[in-house]
Coordinates of N, CA and C in Angstrom, one line a residue:
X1 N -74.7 8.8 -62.9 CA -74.6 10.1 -62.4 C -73.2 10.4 -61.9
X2 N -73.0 11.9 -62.4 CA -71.3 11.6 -61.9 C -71.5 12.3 -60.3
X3 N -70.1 11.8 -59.5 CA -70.0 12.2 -58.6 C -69.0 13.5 -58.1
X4 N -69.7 14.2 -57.2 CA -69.2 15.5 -56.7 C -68.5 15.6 -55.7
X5 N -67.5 16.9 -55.8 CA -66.5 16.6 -54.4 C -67.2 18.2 -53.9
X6 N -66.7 18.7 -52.9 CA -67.1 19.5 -52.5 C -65.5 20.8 -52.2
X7 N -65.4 21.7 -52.4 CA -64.6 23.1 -52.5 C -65.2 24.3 -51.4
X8 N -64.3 24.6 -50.4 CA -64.5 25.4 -49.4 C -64.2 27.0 -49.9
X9 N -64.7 27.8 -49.8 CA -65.1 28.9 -49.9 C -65.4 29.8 -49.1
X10 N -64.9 31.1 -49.4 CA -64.9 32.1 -48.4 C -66.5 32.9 -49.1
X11 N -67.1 33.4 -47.7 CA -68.6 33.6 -48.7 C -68.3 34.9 -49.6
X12 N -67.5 35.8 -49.4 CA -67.0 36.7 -50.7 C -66.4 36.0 -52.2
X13 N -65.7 35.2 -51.3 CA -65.2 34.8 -53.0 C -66.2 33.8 -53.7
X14 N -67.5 33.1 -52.5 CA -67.9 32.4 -53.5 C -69.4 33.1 -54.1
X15 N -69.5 34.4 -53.6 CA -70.4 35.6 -54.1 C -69.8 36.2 -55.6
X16 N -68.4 36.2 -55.4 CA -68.0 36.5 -56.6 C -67.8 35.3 -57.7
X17 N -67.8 34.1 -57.0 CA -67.3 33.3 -58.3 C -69.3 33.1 -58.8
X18 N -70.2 33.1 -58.0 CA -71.5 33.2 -58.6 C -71.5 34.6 -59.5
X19 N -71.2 35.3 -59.0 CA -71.3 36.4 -60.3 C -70.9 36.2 -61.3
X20 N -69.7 35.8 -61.1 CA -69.2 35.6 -62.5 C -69.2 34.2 -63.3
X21 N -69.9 33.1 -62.8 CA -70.9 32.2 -63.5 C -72.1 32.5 -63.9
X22 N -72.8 33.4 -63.7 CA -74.1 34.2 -63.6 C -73.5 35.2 -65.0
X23 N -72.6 36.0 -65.2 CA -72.0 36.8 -66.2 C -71.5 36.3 -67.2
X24 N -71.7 34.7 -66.8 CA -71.0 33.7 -68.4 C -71.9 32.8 -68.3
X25 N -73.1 33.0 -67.9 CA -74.6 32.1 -68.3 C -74.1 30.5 -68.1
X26 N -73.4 30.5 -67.4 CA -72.4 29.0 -66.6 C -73.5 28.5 -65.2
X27 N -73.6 27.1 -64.8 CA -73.8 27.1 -64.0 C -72.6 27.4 -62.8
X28 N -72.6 26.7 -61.5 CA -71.4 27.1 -60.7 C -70.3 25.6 -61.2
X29 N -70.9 24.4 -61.3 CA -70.7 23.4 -61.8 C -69.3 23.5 -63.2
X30 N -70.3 24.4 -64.0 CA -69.8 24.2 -65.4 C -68.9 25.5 -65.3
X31 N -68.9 26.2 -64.8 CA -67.7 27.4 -64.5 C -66.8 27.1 -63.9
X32 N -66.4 26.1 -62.9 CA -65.1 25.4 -62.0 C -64.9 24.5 -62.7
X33 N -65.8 23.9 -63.8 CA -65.2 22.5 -64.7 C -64.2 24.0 -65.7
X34 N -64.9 25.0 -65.9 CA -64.2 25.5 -67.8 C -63.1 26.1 -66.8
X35 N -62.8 26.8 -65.5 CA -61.9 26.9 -65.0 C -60.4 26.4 -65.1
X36 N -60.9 25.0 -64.5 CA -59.7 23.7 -63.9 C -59.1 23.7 -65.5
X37 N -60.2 23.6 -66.6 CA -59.4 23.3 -68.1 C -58.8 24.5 -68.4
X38 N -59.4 25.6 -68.4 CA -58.4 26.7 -68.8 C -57.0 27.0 -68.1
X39 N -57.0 26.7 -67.2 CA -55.4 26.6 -66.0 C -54.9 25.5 -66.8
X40 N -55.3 24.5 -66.8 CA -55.0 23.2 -67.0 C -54.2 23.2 -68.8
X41 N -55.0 24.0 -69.8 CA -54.5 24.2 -70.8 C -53.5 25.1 -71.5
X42 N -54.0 26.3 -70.4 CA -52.8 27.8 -70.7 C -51.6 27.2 -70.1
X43 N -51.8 26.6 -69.2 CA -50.4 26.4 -68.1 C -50.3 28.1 -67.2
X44 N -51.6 28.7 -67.2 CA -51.6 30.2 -66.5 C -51.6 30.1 -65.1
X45 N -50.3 30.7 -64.3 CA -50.6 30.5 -63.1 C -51.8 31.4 -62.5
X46 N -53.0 30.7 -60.9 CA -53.6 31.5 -60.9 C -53.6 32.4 -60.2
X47 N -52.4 32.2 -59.5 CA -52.0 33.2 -58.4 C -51.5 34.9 -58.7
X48 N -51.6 34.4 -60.2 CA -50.8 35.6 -60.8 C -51.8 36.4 -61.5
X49 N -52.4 37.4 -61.3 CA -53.3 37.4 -62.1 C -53.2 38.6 -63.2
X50 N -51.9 39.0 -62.7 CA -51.9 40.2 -63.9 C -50.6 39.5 -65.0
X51 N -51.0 38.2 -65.0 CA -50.4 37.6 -66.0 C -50.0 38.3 -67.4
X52 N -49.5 38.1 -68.5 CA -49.7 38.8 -69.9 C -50.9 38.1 -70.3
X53 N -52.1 39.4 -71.2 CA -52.5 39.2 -71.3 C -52.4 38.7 -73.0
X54 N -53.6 37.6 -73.7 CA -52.8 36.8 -74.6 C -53.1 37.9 -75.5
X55 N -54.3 38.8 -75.4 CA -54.6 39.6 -76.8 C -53.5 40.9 -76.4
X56 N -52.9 41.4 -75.8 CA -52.3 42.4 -75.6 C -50.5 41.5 -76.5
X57 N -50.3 40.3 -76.3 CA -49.2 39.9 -76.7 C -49.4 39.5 -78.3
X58 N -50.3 39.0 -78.9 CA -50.8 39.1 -80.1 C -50.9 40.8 -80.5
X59 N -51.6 41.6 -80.1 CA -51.2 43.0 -80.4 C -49.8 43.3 -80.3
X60 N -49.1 42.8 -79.7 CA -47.8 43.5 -79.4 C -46.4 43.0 -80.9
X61 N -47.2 41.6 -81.0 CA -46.4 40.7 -82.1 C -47.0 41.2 -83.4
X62 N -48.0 41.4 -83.6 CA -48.6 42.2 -84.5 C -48.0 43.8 -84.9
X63 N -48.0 44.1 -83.8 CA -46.5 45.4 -84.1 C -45.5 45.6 -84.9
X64 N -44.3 43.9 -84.2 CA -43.3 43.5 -84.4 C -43.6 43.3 -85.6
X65 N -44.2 42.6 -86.0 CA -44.6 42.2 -87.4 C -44.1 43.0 -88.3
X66 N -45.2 43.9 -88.6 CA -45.6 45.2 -89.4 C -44.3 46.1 -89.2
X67 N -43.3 46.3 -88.3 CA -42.0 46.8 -88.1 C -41.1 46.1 -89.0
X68 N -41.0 45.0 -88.7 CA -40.0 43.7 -89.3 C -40.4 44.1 -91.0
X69 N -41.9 44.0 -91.5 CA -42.0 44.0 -92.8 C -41.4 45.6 -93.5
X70 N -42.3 46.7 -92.8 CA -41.3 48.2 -92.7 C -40.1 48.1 -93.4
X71 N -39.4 47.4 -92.2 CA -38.1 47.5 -92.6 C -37.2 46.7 -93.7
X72 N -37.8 45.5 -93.6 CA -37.6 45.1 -94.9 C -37.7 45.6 -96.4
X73 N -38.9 46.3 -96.3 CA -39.0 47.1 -97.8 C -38.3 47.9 -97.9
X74 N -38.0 49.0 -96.8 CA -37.0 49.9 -96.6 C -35.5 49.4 -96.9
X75 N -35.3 48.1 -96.6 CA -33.8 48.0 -96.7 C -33.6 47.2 -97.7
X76 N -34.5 46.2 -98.3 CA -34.8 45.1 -99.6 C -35.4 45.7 -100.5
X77 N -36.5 45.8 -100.7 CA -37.3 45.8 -101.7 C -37.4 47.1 -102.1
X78 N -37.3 48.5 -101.5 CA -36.9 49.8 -102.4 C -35.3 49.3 -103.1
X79 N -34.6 49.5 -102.1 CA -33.3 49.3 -103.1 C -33.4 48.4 -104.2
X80 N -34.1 47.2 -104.0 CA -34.1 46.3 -105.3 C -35.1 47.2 -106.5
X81 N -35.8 47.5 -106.3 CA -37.0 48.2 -107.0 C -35.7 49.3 -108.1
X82 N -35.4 50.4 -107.3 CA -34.5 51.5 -107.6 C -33.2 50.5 -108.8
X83 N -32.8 49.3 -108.5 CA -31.7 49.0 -109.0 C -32.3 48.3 -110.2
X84 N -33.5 47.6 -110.1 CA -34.2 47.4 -111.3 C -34.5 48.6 -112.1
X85 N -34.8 49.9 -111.8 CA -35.5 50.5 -112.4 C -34.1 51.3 -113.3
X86 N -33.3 51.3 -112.6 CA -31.5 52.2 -113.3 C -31.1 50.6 -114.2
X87 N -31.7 49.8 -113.9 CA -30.9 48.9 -115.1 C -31.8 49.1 -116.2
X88 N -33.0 49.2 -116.0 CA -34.0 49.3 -116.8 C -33.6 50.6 -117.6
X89 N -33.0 51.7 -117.4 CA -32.6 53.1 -117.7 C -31.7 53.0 -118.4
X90 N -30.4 52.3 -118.1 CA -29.4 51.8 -118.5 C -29.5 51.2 -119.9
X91 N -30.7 50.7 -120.1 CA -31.4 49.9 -121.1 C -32.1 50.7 -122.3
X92 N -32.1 52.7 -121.9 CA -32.5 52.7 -122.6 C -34.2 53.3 -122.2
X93 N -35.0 52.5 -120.9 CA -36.4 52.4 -120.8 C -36.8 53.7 -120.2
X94 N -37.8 54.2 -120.0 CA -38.4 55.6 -119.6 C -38.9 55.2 -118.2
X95 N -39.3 55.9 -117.4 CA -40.0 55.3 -116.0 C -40.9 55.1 -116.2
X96 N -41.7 55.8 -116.9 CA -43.1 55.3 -117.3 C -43.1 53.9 -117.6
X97 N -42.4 53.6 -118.9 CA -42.5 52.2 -119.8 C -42.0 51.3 -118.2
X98 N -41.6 51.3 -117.8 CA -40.8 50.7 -116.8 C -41.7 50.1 -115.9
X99 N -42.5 51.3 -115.3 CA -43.5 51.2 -114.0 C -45.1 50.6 -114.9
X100 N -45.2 50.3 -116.6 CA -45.9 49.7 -117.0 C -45.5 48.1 -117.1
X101 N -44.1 48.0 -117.0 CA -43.5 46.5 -117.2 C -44.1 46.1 -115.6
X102 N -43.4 46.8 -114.9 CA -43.8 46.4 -113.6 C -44.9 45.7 -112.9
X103 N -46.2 46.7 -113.5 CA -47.5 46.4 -113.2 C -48.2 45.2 -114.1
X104 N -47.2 44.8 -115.2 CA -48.0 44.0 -116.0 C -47.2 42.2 -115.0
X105 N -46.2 42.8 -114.6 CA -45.6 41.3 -114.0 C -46.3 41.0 -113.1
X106 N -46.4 42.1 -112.0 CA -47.2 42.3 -111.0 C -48.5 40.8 -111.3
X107 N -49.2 41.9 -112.2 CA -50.7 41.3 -112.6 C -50.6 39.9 -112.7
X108 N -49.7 39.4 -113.7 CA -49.6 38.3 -113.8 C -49.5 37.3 -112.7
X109 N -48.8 37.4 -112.3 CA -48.0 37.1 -110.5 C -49.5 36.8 -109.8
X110 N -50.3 37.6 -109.8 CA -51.3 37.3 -109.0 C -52.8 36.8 -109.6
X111 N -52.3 36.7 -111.0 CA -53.3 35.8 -111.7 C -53.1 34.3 -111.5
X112 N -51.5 34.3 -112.1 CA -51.2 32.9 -111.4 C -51.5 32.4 -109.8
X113 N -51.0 33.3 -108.8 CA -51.6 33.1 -107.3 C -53.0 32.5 -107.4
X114 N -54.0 33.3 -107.8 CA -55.4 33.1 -108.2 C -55.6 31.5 -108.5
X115 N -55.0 31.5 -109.4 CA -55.2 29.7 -110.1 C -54.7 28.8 -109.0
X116 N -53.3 29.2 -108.7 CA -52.9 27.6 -107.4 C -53.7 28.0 -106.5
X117 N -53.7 29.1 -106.1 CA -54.8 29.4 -104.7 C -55.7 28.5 -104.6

């Protein structure tokens, strides 16, 4: 049987920390054990409590993201697109025939994906 230490408490906060083992179907036991580990694992100080929150920082990098890629097509991959398509002109090719080359490499590209996937 393991052995227990005991933790002094104000009867407000230990009203509140039952609530909120009671709102996570926790006993009070197994709610100060998943506590000590979550501090213990975040490295979250608890003094701080308007810490960043992790889903607001994952939303926030998920932003970054989707900006970062934006702008990449905008400054890579249109310009490369346009300079393929004038060489392809250059050549002679229609935009149509062109934007059917395109789609056929495309396809391919992601048939092969398909297979090593």
């Amino acid at each position: 049987m393991p052995k227990y230490k005991t933790v002094n408490a104000s009867e407000h906060d230990f009203a509140e920390f039952e609530k909120l083992a009671a709102s996570h179907g926790l006993t009070n036991t197994a709610l100060f054990s998943a506590m000590v580990n979550y501090f213990k694992v975040t490295k979250a100080d608890p003094r701080d409590p308007k810490a960043d929150n992790p889903t607001d920082a994952i939303k926030a990098l998920d932003k970054r993201l989707i900006s970062f890629i934006k702008e990449q097509e905008k400054k890579t991959l249109h310009p490369m697109k346009e300079a393929l398509f004038e060489l392809a002109s250059s050549e002679g090719a229609t935009r149509k025939h062109e934007l059917r080359i395109v789609n056929n490499n495309v396809k391919k590209i992601i048939a092969h994906l398909r297979i090593d996937g």
